[in-house]
PDB file of C-alpha atoms in Angstrom:
ATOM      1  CA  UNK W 290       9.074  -1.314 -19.474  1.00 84.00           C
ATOM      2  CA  UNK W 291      10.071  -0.680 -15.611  1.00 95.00           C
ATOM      3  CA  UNK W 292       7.416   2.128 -14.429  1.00 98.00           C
ATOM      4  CA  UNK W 293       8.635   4.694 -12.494  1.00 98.00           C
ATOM      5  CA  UNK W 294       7.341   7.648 -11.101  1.00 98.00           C
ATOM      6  CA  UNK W 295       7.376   9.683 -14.043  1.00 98.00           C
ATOM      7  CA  UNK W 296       5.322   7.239 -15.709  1.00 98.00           C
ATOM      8  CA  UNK W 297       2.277   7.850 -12.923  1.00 98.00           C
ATOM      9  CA  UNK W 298       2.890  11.651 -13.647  1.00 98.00           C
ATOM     10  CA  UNK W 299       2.440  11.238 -16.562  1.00 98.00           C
ATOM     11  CA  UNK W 300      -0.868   9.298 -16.773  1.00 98.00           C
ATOM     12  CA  UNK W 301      -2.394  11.556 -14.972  1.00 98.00           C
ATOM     13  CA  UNK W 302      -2.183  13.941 -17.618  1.00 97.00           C
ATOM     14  CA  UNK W 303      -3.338  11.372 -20.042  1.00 98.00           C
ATOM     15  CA  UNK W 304      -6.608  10.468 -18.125  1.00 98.00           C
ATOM     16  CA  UNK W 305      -5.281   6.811 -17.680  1.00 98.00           C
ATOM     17  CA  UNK W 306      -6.175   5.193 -14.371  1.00 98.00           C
ATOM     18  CA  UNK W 307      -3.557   3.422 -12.493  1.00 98.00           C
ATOM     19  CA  UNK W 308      -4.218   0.119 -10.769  1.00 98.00           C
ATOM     20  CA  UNK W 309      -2.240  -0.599  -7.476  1.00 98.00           C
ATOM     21  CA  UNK W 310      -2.207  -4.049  -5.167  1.00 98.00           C
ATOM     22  CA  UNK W 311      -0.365  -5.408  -2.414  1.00 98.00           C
ATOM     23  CA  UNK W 312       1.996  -7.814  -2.409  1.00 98.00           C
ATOM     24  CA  UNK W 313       3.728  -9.595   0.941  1.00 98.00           C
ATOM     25  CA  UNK W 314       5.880 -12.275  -1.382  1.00 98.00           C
ATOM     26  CA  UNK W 315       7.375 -13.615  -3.873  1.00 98.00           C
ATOM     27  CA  UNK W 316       4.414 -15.616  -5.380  1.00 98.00           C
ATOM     28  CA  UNK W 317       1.685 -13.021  -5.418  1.00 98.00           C
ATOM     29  CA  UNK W 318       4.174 -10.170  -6.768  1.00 98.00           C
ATOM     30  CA  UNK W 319       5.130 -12.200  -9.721  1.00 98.00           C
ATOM     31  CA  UNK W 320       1.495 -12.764 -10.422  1.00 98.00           C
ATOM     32  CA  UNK W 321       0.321  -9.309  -9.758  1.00 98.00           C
ATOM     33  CA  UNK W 322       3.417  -8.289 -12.586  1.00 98.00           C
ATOM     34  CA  UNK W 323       2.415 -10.765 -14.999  1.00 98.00           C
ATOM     35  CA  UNK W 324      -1.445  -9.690 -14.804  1.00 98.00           C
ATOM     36  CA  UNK W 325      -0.450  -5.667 -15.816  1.00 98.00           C
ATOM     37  CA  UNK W 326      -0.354  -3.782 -12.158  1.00 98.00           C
ATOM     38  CA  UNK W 327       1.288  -0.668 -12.183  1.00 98.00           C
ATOM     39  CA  UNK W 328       2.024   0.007  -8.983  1.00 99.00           C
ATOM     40  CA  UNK W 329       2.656  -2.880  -5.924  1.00 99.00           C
ATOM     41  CA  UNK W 330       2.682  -2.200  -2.810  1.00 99.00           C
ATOM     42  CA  UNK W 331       4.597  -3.687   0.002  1.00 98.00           C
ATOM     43  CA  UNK W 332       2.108  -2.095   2.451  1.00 98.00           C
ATOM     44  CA  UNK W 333       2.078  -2.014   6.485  1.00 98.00           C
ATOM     45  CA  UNK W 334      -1.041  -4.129   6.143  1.00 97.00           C
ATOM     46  CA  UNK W 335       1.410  -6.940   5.721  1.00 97.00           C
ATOM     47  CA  UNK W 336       0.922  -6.700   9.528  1.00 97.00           C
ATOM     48  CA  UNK W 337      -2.221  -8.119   9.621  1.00 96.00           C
ATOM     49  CA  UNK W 338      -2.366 -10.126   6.592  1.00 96.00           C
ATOM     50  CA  UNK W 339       0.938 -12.086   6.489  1.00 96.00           C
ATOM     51  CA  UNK W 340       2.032 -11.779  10.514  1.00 97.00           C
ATOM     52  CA  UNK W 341      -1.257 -11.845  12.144  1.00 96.00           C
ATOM     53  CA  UNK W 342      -1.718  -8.703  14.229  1.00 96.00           C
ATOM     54  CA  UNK W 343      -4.339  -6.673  14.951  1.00 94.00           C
ATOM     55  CA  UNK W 344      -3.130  -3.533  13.586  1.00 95.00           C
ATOM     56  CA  UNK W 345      -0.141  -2.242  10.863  1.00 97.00           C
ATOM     57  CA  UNK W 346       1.418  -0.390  14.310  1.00 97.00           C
ATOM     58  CA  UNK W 347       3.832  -3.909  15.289  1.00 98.00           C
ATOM     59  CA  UNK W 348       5.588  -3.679  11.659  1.00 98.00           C
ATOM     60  CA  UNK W 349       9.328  -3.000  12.376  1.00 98.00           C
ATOM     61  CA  UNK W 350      11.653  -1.838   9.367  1.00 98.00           C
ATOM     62  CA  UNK W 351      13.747  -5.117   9.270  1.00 98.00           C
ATOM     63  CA  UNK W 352      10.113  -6.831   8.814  1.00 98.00           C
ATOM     64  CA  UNK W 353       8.995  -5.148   6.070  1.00 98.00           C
ATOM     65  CA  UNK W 354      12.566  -5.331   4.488  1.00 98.00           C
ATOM     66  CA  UNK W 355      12.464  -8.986   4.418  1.00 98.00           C
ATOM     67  CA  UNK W 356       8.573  -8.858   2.769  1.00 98.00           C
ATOM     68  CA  UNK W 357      10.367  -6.319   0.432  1.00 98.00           C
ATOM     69  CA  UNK W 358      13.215  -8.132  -0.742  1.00 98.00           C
ATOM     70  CA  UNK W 359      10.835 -11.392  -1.276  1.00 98.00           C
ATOM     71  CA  UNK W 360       8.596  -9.108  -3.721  1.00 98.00           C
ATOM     72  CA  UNK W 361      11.257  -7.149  -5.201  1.00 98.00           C
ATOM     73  CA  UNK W 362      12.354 -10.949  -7.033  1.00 98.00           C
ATOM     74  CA  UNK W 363       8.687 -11.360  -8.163  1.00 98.00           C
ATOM     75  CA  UNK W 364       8.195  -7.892  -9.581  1.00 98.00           C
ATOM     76  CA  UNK W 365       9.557  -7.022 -13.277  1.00 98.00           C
ATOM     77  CA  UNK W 366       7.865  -3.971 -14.299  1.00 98.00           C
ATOM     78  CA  UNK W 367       5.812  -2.865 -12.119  1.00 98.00           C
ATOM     79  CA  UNK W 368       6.643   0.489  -9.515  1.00 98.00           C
ATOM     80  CA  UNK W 369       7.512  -1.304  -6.668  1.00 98.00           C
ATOM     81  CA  UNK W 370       6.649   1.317  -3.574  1.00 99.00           C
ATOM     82  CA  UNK W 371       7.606   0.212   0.314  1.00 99.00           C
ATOM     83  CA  UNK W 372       6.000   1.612   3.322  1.00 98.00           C
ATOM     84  CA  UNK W 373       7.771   3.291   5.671  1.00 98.00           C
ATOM     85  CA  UNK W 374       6.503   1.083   9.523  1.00 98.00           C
ATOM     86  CA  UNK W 375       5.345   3.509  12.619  1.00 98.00           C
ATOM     87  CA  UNK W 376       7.699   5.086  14.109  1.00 98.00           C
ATOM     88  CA  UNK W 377      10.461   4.565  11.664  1.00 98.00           C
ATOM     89  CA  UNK W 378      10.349   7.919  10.520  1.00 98.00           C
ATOM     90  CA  UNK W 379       8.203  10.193  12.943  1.00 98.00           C
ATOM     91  CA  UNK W 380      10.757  11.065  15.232  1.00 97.00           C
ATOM     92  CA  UNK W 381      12.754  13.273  12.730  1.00 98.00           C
ATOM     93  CA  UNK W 382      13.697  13.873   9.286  1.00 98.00           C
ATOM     94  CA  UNK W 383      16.973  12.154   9.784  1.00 98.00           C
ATOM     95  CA  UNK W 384      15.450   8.775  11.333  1.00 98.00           C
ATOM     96  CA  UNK W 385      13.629   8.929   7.943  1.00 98.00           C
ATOM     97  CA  UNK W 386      16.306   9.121   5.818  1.00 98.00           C
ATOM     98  CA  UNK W 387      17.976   6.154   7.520  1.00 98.00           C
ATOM     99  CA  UNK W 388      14.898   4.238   7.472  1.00 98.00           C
ATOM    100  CA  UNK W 389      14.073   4.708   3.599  1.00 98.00           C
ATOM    101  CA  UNK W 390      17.623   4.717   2.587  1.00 98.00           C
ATOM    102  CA  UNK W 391      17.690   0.905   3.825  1.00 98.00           C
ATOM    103  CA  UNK W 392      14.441   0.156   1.958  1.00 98.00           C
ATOM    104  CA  UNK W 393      16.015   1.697  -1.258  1.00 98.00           C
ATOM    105  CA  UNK W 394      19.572  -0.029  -0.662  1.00 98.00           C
ATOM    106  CA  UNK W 395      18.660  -3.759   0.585  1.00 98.00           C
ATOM    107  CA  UNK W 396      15.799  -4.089  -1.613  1.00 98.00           C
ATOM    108  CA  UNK W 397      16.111  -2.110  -4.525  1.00 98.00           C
ATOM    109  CA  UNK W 398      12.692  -0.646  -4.765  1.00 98.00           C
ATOM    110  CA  UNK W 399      11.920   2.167  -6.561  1.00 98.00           C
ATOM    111  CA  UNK W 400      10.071   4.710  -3.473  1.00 98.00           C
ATOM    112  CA  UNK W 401       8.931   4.848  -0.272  1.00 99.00           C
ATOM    113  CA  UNK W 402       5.777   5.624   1.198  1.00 98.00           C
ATOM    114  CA  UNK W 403       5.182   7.592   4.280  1.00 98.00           C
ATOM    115  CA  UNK W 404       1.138   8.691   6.012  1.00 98.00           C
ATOM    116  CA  UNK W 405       0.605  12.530   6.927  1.00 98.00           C
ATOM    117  CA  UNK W 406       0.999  15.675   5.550  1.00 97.00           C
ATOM    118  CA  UNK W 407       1.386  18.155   8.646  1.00 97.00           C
ATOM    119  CA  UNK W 408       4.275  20.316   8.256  1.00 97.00           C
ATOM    120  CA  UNK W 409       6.661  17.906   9.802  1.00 98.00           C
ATOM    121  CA  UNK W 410       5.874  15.458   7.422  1.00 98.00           C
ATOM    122  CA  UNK W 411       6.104  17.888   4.991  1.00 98.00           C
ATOM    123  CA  UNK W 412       9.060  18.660   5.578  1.00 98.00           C
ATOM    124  CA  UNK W 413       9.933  15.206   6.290  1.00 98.00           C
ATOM    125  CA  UNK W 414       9.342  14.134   2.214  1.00 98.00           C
ATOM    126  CA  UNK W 415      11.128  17.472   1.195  1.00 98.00           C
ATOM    127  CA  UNK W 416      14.406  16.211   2.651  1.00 98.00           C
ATOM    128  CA  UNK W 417      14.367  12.355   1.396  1.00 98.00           C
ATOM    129  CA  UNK W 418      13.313  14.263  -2.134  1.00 98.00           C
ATOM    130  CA  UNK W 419      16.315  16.456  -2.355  1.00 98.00           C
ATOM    131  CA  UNK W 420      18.942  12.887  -1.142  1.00 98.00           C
ATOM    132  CA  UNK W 421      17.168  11.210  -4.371  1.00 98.00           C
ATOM    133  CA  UNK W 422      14.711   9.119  -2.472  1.00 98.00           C
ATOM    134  CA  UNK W 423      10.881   9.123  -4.107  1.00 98.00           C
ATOM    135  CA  UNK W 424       8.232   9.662  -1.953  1.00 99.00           C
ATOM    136  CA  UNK W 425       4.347   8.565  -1.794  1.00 99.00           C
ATOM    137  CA  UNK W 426       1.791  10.274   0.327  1.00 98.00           C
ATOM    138  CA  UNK W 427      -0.720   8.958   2.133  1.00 98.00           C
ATOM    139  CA  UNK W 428      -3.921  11.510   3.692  1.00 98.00           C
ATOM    140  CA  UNK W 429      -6.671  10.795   5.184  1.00 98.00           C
ATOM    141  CA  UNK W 430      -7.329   7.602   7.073  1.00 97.00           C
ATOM    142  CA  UNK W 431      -3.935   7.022   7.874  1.00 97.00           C
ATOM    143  CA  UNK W 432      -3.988   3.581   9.728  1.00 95.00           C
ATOM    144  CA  UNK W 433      -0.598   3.747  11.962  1.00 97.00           C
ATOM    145  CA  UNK W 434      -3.004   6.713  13.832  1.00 96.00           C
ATOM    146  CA  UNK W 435      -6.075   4.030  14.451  1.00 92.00           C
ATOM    147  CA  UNK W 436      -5.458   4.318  17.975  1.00 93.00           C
ATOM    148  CA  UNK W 437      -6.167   8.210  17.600  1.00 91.00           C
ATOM    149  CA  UNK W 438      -8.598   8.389  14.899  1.00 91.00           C
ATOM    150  CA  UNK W 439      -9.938   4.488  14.819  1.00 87.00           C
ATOM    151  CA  UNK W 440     -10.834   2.994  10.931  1.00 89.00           C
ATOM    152  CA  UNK W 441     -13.656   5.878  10.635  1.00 93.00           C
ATOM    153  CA  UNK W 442     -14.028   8.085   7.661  1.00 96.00           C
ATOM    154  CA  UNK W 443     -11.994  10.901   7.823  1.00 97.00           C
ATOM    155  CA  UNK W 444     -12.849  14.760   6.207  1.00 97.00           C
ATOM    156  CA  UNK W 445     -16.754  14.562   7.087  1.00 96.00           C
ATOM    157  CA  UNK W 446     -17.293  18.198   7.886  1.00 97.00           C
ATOM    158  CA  UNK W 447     -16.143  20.993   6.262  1.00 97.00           C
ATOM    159  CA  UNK W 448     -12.831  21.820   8.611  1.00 97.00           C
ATOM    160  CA  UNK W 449     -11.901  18.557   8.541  1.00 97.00           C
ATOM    161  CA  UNK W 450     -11.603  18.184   4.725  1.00 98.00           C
ATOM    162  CA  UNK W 451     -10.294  21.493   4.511  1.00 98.00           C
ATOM    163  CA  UNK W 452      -7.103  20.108   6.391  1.00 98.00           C
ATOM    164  CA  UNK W 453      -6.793  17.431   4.680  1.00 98.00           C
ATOM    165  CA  UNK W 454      -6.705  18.906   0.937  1.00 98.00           C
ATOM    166  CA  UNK W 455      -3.898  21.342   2.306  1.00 98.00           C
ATOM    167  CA  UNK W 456      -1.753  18.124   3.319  1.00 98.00           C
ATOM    168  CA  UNK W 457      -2.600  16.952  -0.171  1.00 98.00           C
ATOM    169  CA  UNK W 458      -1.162  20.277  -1.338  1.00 98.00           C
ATOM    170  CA  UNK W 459       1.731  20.348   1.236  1.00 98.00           C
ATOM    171  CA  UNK W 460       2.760  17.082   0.400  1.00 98.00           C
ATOM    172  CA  UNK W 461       3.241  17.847  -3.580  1.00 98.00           C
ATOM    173  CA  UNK W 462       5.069  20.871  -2.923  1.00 98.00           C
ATOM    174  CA  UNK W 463       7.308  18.885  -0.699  1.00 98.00           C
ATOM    175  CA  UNK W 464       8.294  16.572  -3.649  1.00 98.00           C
ATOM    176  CA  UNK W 465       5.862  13.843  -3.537  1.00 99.00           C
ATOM    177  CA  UNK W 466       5.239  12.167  -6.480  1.00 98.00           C
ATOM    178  CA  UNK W 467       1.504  10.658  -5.854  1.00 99.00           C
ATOM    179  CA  UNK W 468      -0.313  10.828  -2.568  1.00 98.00           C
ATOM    180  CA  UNK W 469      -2.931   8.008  -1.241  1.00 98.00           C
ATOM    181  CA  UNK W 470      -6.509   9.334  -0.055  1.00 98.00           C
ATOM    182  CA  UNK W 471      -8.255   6.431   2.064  1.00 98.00           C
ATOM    183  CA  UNK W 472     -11.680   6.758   3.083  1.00 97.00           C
ATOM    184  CA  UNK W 473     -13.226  10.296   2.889  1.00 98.00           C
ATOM    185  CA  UNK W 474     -16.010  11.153   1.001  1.00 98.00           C
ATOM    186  CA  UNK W 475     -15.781  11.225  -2.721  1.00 98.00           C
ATOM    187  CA  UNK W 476     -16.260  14.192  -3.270  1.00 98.00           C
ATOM    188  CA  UNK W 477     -13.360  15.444  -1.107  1.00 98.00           C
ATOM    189  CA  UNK W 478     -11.383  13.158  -3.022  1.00 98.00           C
ATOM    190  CA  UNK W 479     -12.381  14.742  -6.371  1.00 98.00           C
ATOM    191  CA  UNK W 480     -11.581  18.373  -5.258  1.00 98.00           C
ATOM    192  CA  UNK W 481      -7.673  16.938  -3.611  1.00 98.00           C
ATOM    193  CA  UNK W 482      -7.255  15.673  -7.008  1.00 98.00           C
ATOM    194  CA  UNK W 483      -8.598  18.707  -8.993  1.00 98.00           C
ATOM    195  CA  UNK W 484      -6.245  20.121  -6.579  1.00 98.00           C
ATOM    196  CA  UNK W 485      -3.145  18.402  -7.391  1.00 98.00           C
ATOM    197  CA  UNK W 486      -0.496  17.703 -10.897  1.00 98.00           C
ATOM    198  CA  UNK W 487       0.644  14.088  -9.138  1.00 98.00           C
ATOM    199  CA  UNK W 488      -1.336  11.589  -9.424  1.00 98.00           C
ATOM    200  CA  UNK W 489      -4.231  10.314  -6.757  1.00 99.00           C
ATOM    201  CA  UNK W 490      -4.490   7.154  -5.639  1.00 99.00           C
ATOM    202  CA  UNK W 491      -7.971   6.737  -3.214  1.00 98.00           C
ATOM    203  CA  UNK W 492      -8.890   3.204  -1.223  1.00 98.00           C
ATOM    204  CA  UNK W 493     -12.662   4.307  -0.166  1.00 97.00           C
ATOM    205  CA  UNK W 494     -12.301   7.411  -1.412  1.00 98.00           C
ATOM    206  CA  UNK W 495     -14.861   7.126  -4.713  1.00 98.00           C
ATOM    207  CA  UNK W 496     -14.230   6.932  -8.404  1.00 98.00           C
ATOM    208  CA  UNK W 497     -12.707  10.641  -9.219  1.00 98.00           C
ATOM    209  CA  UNK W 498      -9.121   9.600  -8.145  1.00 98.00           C
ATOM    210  CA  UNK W 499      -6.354   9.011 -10.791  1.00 98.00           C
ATOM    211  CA  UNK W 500      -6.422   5.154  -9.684  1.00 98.00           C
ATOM    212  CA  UNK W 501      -7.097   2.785  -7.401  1.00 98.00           C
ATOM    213  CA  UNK W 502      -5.535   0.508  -4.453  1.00 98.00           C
ATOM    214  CA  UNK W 503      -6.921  -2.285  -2.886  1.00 98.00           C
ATOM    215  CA  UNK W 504      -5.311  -5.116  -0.462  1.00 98.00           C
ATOM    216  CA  UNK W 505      -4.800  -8.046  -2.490  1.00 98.00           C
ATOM    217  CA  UNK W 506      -5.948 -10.369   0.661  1.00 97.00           C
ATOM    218  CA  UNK W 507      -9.821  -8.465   0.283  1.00 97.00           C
ATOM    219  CA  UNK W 508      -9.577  -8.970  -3.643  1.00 97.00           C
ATOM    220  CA  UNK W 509      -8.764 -12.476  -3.022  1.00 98.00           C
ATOM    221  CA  UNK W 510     -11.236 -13.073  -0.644  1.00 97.00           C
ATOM    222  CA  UNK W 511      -8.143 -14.847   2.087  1.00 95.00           C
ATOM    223  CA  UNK W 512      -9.040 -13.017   5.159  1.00 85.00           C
ATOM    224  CA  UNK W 513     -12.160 -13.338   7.522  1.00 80.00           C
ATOM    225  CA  UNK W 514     -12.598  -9.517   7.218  1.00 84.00           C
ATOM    226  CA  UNK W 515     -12.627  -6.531   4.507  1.00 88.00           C
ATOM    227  CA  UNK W 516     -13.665  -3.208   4.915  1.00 91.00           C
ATOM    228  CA  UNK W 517     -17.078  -1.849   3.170  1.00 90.00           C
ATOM    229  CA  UNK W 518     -15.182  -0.077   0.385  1.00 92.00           C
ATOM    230  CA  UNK W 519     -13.494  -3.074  -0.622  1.00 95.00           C
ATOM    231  CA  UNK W 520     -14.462  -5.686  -3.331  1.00 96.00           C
ATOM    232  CA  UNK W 521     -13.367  -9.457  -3.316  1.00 96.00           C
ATOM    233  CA  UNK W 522     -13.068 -10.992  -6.738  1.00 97.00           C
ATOM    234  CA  UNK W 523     -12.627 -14.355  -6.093  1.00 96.00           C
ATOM    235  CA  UNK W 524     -13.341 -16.446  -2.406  1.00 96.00           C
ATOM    236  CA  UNK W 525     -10.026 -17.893  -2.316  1.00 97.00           C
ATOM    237  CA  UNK W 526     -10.377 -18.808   1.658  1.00 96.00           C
ATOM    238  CA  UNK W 527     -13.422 -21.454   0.226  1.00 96.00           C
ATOM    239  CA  UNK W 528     -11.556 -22.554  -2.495  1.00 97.00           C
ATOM    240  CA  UNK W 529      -7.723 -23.489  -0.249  1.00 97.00           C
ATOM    241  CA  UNK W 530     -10.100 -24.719   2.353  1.00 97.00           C
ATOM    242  CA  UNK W 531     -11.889 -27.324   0.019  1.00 98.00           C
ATOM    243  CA  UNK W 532      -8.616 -28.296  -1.686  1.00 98.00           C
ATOM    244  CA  UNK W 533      -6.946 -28.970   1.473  1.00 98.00           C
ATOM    245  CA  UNK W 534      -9.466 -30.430   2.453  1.00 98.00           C
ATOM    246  CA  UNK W 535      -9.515 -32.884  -0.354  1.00 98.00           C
ATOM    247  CA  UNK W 536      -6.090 -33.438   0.194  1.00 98.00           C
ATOM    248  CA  UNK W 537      -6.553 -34.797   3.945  1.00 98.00           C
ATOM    249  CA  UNK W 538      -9.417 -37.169   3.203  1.00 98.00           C
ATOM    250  CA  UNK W 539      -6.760 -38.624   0.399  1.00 97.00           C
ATOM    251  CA  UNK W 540      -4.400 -38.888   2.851  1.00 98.00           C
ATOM    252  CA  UNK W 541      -6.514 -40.108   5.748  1.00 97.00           C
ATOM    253  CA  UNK W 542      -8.129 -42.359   2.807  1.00 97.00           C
ATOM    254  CA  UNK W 543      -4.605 -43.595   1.782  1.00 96.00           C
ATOM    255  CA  UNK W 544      -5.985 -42.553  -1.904  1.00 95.00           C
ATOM    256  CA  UNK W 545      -2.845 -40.254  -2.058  1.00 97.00           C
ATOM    257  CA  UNK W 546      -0.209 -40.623  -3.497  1.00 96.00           C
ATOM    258  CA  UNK W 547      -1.572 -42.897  -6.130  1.00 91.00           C
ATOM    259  CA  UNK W 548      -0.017 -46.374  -6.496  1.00 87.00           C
ATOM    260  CA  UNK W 549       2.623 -46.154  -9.568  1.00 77.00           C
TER     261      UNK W 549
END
């Protein structure tokens, strides 16, 4: 079955949870399809995790096309959902249709994703809904803004979390079909998605959200640094290292390859 965005609607209604990950290639999509993820994500973070920068703000569109077209092989089933880069669709509405409409045309994924839910943004999502184009939300800690806001919760006091439930609400009566709330406090999270008929998906945003996304690197365990809200699953940094490892001594050894 290909999920789609109905699907996600859907579940919501059901009570079932949806499980999201990010993928930057070919070989960790097709095993994120095979193990039952709903939703992959070719995320910004592929900025830090697969090009090595500081920040998601260097990601340019013909980047994260490539990363997308890689995945887009690996993935069967799951929703495959593409982030939109900074400042590929902030100037205007119509820089945002170009931008997505090249995600959906060269790599045949099935929506885009987009951070913010002021009105421009708003309005943003309402016009790549009506061309056909599906749209995920993102509130919150919206990383392309670190250099305004930083990696700090976001929605502490009252005000705050206040504006950020009525982007929630902005952004599904723009079209969206599920928004992303990264880290606020849980309980902010639970009233956005009492708040809401799409679907929530929170990263450090508690356990009252209609699923969950994580950055496959931090469940892996490959990167020398994961937020607090994360979880790693496996250490796969120790476990390359000491194969590699193995490998050179072999080598070095002249143990490999083994006579025939």
């Amino acid at each position: 079955m290909l999920i789609t965005p109905q699907h996600l609607i859907q579940w919501k209604q059901q009570n079932r949870a949806i499980a999201v990950l990010t993928a930057w290639d070919y070989a960790i999509a097709s095993i994120l399809d095979r193990a039952g993820i709903e939703v992959i994500l070719v995320g910004d973070s592929l900025s830090m995790v697969a090009l090595g920068h500081e920040t998601t703000l260097p990601l340019t569109l013909d980047e994260v096309i490539h990363h997308a077209k890689a995945v887009r092989r690996g993935v069967k089933e799951a929703l495959l959902v593409v982030d939109l880069p900074f400042l590929t669709y902030q100037e205007s509405w119509q820089q945002a249709m170009h931008s997505a409409g090249r995600i959906l045309k060269e790599t045949n994924a099935g929506a885009v994703k987009l951070e913010g839910g002021y009105p421009a943004i708003a309005e943003t999502v309402a016009r790549l809904v009506q061309a056909g184009i599906p749209v995920m939300g993102h509130v919150g800690l919206t990383p392309q803004s670190v250099r305004q806001t930083g990696f700090r919760q976001q929605g502490k006091s009252h005000e705050a979390g206040e504006k950020i439930v009525a982007e929630a609400i902005s952004l599904e009566q723009a079209g969206a079909f599920a928004v992303v709330i990264e880290h606020v406090p849980a309980d902010l999270a639970k009233t956005i998605t009492e708040s809401l008929t799409i679907p929530t998906i929170g990263i450090g945003a508690g356990i009252h959200c209609d699923g969950q996304v994580l950055v496959t690197s931090d469940v892996l365990g490959l990167g020398t640094w994961k937020p607090k809200f994360a979880k790693t699953y496996l250490d796969l940094n120790a476990l390359i290292t000491q194969a590699v490892q193995e490998f050179g001594e072999e080598v070095r050894a002249h143990k490999f390859p083994p006579e025939t």
